Coordinates of C-alpha atoms in Angstrom, one line a residue:
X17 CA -11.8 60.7 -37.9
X18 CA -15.7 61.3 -36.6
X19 CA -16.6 58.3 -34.5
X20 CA -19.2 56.2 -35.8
X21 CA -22.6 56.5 -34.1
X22 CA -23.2 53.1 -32.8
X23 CA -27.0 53.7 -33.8
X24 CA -28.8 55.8 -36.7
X25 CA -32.1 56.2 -37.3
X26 CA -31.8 53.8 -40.2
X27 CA -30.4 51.5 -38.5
X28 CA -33.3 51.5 -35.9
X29 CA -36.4 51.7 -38.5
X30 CA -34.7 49.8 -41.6
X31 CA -34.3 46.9 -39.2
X32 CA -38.0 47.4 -37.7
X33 CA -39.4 47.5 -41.1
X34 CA -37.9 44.3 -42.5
X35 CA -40.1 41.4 -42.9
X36 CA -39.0 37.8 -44.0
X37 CA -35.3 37.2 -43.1
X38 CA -33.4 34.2 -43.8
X39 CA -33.8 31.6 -40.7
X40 CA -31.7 30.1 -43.0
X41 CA -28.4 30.8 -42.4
X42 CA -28.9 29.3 -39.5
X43 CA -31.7 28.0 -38.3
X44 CA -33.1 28.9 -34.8
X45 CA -30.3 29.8 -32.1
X46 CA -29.2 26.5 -30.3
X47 CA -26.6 27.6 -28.3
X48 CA -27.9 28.8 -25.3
X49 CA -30.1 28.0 -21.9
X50 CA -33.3 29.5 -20.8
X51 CA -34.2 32.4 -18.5
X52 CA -32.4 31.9 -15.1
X53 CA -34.3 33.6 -12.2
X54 CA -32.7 35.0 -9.1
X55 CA -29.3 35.9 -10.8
X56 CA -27.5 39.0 -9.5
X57 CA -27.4 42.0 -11.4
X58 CA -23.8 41.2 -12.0
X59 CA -24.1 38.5 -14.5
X60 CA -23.1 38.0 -17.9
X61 CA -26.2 38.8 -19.5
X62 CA -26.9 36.5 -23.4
X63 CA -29.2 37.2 -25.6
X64 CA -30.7 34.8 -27.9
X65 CA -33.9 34.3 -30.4
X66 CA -36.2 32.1 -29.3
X67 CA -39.3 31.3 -27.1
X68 CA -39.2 30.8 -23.3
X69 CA -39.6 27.0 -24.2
X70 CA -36.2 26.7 -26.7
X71 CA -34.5 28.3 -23.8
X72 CA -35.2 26.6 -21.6
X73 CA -34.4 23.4 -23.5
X74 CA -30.6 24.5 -23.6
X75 CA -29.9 25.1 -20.2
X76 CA -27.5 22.6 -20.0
X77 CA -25.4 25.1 -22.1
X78 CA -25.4 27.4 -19.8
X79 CA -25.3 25.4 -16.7
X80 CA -22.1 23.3 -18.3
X81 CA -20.2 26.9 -18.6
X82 CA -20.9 27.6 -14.8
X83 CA -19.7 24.5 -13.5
X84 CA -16.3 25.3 -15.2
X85 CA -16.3 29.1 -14.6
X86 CA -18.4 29.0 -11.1
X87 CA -17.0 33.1 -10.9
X88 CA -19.0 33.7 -14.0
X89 CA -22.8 34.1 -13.4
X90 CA -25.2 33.9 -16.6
X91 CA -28.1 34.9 -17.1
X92 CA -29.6 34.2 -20.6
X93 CA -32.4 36.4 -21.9
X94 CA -34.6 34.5 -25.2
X95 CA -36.3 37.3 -27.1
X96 CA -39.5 35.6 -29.1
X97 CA -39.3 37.6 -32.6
X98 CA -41.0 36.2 -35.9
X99 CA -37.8 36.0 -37.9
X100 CA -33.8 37.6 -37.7
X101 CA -35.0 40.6 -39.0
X102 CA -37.7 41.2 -35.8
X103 CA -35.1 40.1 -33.4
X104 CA -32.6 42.5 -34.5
X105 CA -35.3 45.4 -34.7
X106 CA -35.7 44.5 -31.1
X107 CA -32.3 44.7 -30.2
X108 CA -31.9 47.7 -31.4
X109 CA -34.8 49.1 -29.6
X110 CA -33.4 47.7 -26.3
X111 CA -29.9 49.2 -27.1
X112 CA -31.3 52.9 -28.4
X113 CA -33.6 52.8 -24.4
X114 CA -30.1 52.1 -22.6
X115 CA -31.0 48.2 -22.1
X116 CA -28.1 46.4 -23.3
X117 CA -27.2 42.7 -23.0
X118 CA -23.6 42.2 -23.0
X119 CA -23.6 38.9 -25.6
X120 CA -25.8 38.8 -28.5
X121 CA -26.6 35.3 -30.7
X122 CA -26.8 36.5 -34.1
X123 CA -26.9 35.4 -37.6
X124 CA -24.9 36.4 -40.9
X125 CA -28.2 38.9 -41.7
X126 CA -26.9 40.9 -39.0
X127 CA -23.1 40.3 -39.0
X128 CA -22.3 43.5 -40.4
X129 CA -24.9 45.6 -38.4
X130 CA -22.9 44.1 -35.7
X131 CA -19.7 44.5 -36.7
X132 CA -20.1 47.8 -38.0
X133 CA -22.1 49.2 -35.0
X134 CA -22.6 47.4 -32.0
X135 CA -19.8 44.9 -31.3
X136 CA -16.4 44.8 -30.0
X137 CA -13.7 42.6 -32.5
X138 CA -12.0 39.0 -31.0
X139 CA -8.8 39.6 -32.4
X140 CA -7.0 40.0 -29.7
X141 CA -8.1 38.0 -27.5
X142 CA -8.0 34.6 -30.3
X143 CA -4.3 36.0 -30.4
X144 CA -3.7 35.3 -27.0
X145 CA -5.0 32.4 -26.0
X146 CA -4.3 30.7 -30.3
X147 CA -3.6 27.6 -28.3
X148 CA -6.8 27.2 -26.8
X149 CA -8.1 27.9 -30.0
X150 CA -6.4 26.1 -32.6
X151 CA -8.8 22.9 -32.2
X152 CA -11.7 25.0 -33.0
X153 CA -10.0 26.5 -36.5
X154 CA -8.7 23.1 -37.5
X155 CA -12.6 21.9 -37.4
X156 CA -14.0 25.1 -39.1
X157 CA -13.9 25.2 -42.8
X158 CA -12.6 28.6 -43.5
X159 CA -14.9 29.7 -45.8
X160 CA -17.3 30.3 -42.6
X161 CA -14.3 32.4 -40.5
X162 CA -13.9 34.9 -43.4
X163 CA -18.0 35.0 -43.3
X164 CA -17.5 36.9 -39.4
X165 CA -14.1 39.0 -40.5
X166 CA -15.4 43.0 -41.4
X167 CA -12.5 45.1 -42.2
X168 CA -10.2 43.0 -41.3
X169 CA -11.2 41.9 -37.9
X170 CA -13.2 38.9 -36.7
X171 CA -16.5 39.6 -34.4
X172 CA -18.2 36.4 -34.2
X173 CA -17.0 32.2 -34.3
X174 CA -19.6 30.5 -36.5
X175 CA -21.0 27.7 -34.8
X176 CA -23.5 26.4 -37.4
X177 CA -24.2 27.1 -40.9
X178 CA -26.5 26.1 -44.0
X179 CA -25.6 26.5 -47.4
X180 CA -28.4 26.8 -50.1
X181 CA -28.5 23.2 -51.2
X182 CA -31.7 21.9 -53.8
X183 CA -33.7 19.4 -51.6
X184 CA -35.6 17.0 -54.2
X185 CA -38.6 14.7 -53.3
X186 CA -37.7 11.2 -54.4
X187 CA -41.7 10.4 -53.8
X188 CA -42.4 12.8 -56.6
X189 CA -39.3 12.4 -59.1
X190 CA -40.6 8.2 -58.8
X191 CA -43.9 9.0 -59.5
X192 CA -43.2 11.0 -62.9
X193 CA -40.1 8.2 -64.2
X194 CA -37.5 10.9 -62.9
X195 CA -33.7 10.1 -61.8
X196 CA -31.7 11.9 -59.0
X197 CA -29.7 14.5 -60.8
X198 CA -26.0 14.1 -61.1
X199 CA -24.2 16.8 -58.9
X200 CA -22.6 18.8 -61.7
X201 CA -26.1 19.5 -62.9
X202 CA -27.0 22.0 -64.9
X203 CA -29.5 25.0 -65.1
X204 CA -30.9 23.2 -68.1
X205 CA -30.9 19.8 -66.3
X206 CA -33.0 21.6 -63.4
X207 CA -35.5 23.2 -66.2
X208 CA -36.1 19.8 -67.7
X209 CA -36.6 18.1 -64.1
X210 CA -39.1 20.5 -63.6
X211 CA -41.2 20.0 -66.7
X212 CA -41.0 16.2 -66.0
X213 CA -42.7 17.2 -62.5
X214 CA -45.3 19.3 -64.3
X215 CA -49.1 18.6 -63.4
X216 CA -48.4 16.6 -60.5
X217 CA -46.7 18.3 -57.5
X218 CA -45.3 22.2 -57.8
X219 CA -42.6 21.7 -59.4
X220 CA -40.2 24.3 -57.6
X221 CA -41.1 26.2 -54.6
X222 CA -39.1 29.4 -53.4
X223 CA -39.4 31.9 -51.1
X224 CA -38.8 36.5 -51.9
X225 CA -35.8 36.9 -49.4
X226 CA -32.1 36.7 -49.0
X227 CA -31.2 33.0 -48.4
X228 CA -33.2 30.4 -50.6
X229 CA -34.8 33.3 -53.1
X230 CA -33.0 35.1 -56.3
X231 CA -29.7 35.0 -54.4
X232 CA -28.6 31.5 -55.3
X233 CA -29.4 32.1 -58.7
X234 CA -27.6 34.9 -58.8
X235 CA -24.6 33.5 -57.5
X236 CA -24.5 30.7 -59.6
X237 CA -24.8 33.1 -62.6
X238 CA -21.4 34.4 -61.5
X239 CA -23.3 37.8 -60.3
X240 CA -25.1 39.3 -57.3
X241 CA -27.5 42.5 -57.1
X242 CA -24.8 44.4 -54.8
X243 CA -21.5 44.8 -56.1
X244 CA -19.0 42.5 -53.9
X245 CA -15.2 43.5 -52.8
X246 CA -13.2 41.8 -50.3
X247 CA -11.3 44.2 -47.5
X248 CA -7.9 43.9 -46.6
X249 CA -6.1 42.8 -43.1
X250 CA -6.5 39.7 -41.1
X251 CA -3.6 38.8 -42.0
X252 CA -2.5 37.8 -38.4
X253 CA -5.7 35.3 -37.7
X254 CA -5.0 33.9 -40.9
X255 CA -1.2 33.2 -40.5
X256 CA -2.1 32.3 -36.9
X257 CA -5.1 29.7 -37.8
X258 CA -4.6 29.1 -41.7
X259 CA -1.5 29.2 -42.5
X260 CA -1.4 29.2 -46.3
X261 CA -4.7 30.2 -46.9
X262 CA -5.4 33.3 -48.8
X263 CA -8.1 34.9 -47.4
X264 CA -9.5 38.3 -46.9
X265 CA -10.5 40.8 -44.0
X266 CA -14.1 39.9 -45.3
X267 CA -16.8 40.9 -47.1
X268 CA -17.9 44.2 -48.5
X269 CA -21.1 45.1 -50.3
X270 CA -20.5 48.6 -51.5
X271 CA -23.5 49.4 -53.8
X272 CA -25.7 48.8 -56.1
X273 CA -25.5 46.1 -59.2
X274 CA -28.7 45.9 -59.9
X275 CA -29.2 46.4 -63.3
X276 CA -26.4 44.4 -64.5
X277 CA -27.3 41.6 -67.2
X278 CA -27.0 38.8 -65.9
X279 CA -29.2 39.5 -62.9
X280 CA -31.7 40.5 -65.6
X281 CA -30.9 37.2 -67.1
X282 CA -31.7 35.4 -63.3
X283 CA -34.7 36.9 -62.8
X284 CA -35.9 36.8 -66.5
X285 CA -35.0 33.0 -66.0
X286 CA -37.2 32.6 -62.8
X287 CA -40.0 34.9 -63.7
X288 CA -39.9 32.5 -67.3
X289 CA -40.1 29.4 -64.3
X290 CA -43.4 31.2 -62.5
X291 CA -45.2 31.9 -66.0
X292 CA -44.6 28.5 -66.9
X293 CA -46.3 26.8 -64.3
X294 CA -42.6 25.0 -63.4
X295 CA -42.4 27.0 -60.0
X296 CA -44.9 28.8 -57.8
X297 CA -45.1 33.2 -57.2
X298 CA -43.1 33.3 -54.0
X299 CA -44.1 34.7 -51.1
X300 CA -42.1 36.5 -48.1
X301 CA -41.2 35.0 -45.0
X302 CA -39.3 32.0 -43.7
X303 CA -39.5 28.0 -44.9
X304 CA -40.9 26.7 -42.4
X305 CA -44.4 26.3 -43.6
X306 CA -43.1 24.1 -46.7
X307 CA -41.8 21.2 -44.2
X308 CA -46.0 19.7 -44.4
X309 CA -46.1 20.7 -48.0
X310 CA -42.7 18.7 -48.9
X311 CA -43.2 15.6 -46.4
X312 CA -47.0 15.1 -48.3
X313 CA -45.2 15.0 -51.7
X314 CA -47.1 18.5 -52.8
X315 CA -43.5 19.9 -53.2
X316 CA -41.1 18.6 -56.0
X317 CA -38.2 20.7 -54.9
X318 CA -37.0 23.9 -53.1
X319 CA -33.6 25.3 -51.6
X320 CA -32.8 25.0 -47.9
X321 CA -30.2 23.8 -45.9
X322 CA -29.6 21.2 -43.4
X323 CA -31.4 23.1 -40.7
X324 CA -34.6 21.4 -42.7
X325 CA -33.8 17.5 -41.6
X326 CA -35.2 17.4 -38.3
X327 CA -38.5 19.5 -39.2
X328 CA -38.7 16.5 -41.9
X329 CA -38.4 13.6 -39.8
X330 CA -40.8 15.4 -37.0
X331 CA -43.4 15.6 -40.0
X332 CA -43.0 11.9 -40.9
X333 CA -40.6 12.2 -43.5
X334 CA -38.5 9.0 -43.8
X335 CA -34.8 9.5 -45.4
X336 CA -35.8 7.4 -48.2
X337 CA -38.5 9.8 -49.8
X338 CA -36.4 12.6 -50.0
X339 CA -32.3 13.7 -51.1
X340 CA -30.4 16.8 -51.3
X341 CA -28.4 18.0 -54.6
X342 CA -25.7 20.6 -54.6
X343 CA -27.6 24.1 -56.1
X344 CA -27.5 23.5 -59.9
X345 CA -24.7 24.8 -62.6
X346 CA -25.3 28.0 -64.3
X347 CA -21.7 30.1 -65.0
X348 CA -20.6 28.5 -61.8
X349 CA -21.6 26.6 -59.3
X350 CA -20.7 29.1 -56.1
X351 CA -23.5 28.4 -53.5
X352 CA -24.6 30.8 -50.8
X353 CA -24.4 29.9 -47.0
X354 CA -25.3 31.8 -43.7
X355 CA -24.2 31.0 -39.8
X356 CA -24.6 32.0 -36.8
X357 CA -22.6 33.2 -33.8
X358 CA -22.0 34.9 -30.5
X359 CA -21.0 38.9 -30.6
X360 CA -19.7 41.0 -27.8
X361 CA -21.3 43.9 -27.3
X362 CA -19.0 47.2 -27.1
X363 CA -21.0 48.5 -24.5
X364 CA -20.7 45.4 -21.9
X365 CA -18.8 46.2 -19.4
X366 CA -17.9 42.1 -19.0
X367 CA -15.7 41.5 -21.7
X368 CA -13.2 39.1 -20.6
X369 CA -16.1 37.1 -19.5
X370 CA -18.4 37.2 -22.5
X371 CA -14.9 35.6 -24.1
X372 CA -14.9 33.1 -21.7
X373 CA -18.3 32.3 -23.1
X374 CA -17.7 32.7 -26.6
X375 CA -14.6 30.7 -26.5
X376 CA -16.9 27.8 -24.4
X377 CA -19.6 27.5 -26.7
X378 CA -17.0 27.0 -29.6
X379 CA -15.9 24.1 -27.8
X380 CA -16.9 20.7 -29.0
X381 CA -18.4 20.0 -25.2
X382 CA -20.8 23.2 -25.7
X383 CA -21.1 22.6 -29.7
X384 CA -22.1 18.7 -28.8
X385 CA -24.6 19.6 -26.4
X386 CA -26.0 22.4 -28.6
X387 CA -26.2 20.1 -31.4
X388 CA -28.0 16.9 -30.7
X389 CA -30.1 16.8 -33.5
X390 CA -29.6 17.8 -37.1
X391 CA -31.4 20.9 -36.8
X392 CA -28.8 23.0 -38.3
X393 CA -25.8 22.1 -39.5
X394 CA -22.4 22.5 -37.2
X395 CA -19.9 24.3 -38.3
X396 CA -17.3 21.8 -36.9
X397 CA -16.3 19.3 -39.6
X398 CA -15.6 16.2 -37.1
X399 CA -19.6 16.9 -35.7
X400 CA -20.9 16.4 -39.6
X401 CA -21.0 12.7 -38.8
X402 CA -23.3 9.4 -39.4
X403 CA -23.9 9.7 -36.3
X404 CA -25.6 13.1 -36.4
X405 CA -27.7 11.9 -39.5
X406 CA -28.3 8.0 -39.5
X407 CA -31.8 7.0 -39.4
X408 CA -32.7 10.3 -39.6
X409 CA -31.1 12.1 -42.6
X410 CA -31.0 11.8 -46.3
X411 CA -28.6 9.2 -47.8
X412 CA -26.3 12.3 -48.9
X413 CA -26.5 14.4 -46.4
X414 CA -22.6 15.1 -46.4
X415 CA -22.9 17.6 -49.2
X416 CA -24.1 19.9 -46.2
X417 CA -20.5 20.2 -45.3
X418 CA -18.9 18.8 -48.8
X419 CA -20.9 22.4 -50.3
X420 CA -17.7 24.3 -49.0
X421 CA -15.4 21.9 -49.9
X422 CA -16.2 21.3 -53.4
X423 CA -17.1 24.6 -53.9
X424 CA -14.5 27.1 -52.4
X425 CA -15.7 30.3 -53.4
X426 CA -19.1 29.9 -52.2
X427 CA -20.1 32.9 -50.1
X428 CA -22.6 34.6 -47.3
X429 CA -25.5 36.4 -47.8
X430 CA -25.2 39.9 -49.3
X431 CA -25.7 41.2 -45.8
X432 CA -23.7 44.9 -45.9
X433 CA -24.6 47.3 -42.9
X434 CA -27.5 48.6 -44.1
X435 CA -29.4 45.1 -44.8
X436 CA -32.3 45.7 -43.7
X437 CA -33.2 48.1 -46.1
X438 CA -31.6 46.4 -48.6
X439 CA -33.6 42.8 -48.4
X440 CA -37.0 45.5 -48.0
X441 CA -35.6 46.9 -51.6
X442 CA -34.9 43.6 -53.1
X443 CA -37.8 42.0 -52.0
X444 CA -40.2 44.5 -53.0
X445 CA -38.6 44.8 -56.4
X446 CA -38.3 41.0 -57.5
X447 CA -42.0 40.6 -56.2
X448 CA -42.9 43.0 -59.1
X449 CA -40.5 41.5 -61.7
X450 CA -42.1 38.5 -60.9
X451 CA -46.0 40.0 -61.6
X452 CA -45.7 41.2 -65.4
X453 CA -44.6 40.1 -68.6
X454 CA -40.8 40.2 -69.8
X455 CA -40.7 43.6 -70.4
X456 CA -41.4 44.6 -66.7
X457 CA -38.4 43.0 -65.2
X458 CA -35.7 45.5 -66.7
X459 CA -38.1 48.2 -65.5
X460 CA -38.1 46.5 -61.6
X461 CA -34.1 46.0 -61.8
X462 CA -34.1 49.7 -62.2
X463 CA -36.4 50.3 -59.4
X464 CA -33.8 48.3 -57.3
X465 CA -30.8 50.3 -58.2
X466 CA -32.6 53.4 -57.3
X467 CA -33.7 52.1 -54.3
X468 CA -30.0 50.7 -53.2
X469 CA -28.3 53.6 -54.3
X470 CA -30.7 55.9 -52.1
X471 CA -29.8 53.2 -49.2
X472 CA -25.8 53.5 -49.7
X473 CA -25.6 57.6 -50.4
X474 CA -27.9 57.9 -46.9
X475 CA -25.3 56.0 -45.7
X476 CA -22.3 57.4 -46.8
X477 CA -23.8 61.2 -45.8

């Protein structure tokens, strides 16, 4: 069998030309310390997203892991990129010019990429030191293990996570006479919400991408615009971590299922939300800009996960004005989630190291000091605490974590391989669903399957 090139030209400008990934799935990268001058070129070399400033904020991460492996030099690299999507164009760049970090922070948008391409698989290494490990399983729902598993194998621990939740302002709902929806709400319950909001804030704000957009619907529809297996293997993690679970070897997005009808019937039913007034045209790009928006009541509601508490209370949002819901019934009630973890790249030649790391971080020493504010949410259950939220959070704030619980088959973003092109398809293709009448969204569906089935056959040649 051919070997895999561990870069194609796809690769390189699908991920340059993607605009508007999910900082969703996890918010910004919190595991990880700033710049450090004056290492040798010997050390273990991480690289995270972030600013100069964010790195150097988490420092103690990095210092904590040299003071208990003082043989093991870091240096962490913070690569400033607008969104997932930039950061891994930049990776890519740095990899394809023979500059190549040996650990790499990334998120479920790049999982696969990673997996498929770049990274070396933890199996063996989780096999042989399962004792070590078994305290980090046992606090990691897993829903969010099988996320990182690709053909059977596992490349990255999740160390935070945010499922698609609906965040309501209570400000708003008080204003118009409106309750707090029950959490087995429906699509219909959601619709009549939103009319009751009507003429005072926008009802229902949502952004054209992968986490937060026409996925959730989707999902909740029973459906998704790729057509979804599950791979076989990983039997051994499971057995070892799980026992009793059924579980896969992961995720597989194999093509296009883009003119199926029930996503016609999503986006017929959110296009029928924009021409109603009941929820604004979205536009690309990350969430952050709503946090103002939301906090000054102008927002009635909109998906996002727990990475969106702390941005709240830094804009004067009290817990009392706003709540979170579990994503409203349609078919189902499967939610969408994203995380975040280390890889190690198959090109370092510091493996056993960059496990040392990986297997740090994962601690709850590292995950505690990564986490002191609920600016994501952790993937460790016993972290999910009142602690974490109190005085700070909404009064429910434990259907962050309760999402996987009560709602087992909930799943990652449609990410395949190829995602890059594939969120530039879909968002290109909803945005012009979304522009006409009724008659134009079949005619954009179709669009989309062309599109995907151009980006799998390239693929697959």
């Amino acid at each position: 069998m051919a070997t895999r090139s561990p870069l194609t030209r796809r690769a390189l400008l699908g991920a340059a030309g993607l605009a508007g990934v999910a900082g969703t799935a996890a918010a910004w990268p919190r595991l990880t310390g700033a710049d450090v001058p004056g290492r040798g070129e010997d050390a273990l070399t991480v690289l995270i997203l972030g600013t100069a400033q964010d790195a150097a904020g988490r420092q103690t991460i990095a210092d904590a892991f040299m003071e208990e492996h003082p043989d093991i030099p870091v240096r962490i690299q913070s690569v400033q990129a607008t969104d997932w999507g930039d950061f891994f164009a930049k990776i890519l760049t740095m990899v394809a010019s023979g500059t190549q970090p040996d650990v790499v922070y990334t998120a479920t948008e790049g999982a696969q990429l990673f997996a498929d391409r770049l990274a070396l698989p933890l199996d063996d290494y989780l096999l042989r030191d399962a004792e070590e490990m078994r305290d980090y399983f046992e606090d990691v729902h897993p829903s969010l293990v099988e996320a990182f598993m690709y053909r059977g194998s596992l490349y990255q621990l999740p160390l935070d996570f945010n499922a698609a939740n609906m965040y309501l302002n209570l400000d708003v709902l008080e204003r118009n006479g409106l309750e707090m929806p029950e959490e087995d709400w429906s699509r219909d319950d959601f619709t009549e919400l939103l009319r009751g909001m009507q003429g005072d804030a926008r009802p229902y704000y949502w952004t054209n991408r992968l986490f937060g957009g026409i996925v959730p619907w989707l999902y909740v529809n029973d459906t998704s615009f790729l057509v979804e297996e599950k791979a076989d293997g990983g039997e051994q993690i499971w057995s070892t971590f799980y026992p009793g679970e059924e579980r896969s070897g992961g995720y597989l997005w194999t093509g296009s299922n883009a003119t199926h009808e029930r996503v016609h019937e999503s986006v017929e039913y959110l296009r029928t939300l924009v021409q109603d007034g009941l929820a604004v045209r979205p536009e690309e790009g990350g969430g952050n800009t709503l946090v103002g928006l939301f906090a000054s009541g102008r927002i009635g509601s909109t998906p996002a996960g727990g990475y969106w508490v702390q941005g709240l209370a830094e804009g004067g949002m009290t817990p009392e004005q706003y709540d979170v819901q579990f994503f409203p019934r349609w078919r189902t009630q499967r939610h969408q989630f994203g995380a975040a973890g280390y890889a190690v790249m198959k090109t370092t030649e510091k493996a056993d190291q960059a496990w040392e790391w990986i297997k740090f971080t994962a601690s709850k020493q590292a995950m505690q000091l990564a986490f002191p504010t609920p600016s994501t949410t952790p993937t460790r259950r016993s972290m999910v605490t009142d602690s974490l939220y109190t005085g700070v959070g909404p009064e429910h704030w434990s259907r962050f974590y309760d999402t996987l619980d009560r709602f087992p088959t909930s799943g990652p973003i449609p990410a395949p391989p190829q995602q890059a092109a594939v969120e530039t398809a879909l968002i290109r293709n909803i945005s012009t669903a979304l522009s006409g009448g009724a008659g134009g969204v079949a005619r954009a569906l179709a669009a989309l399957d062309r599109d995907l089935r151009a980006v799998f056959t390239e693929e697959d040649a």
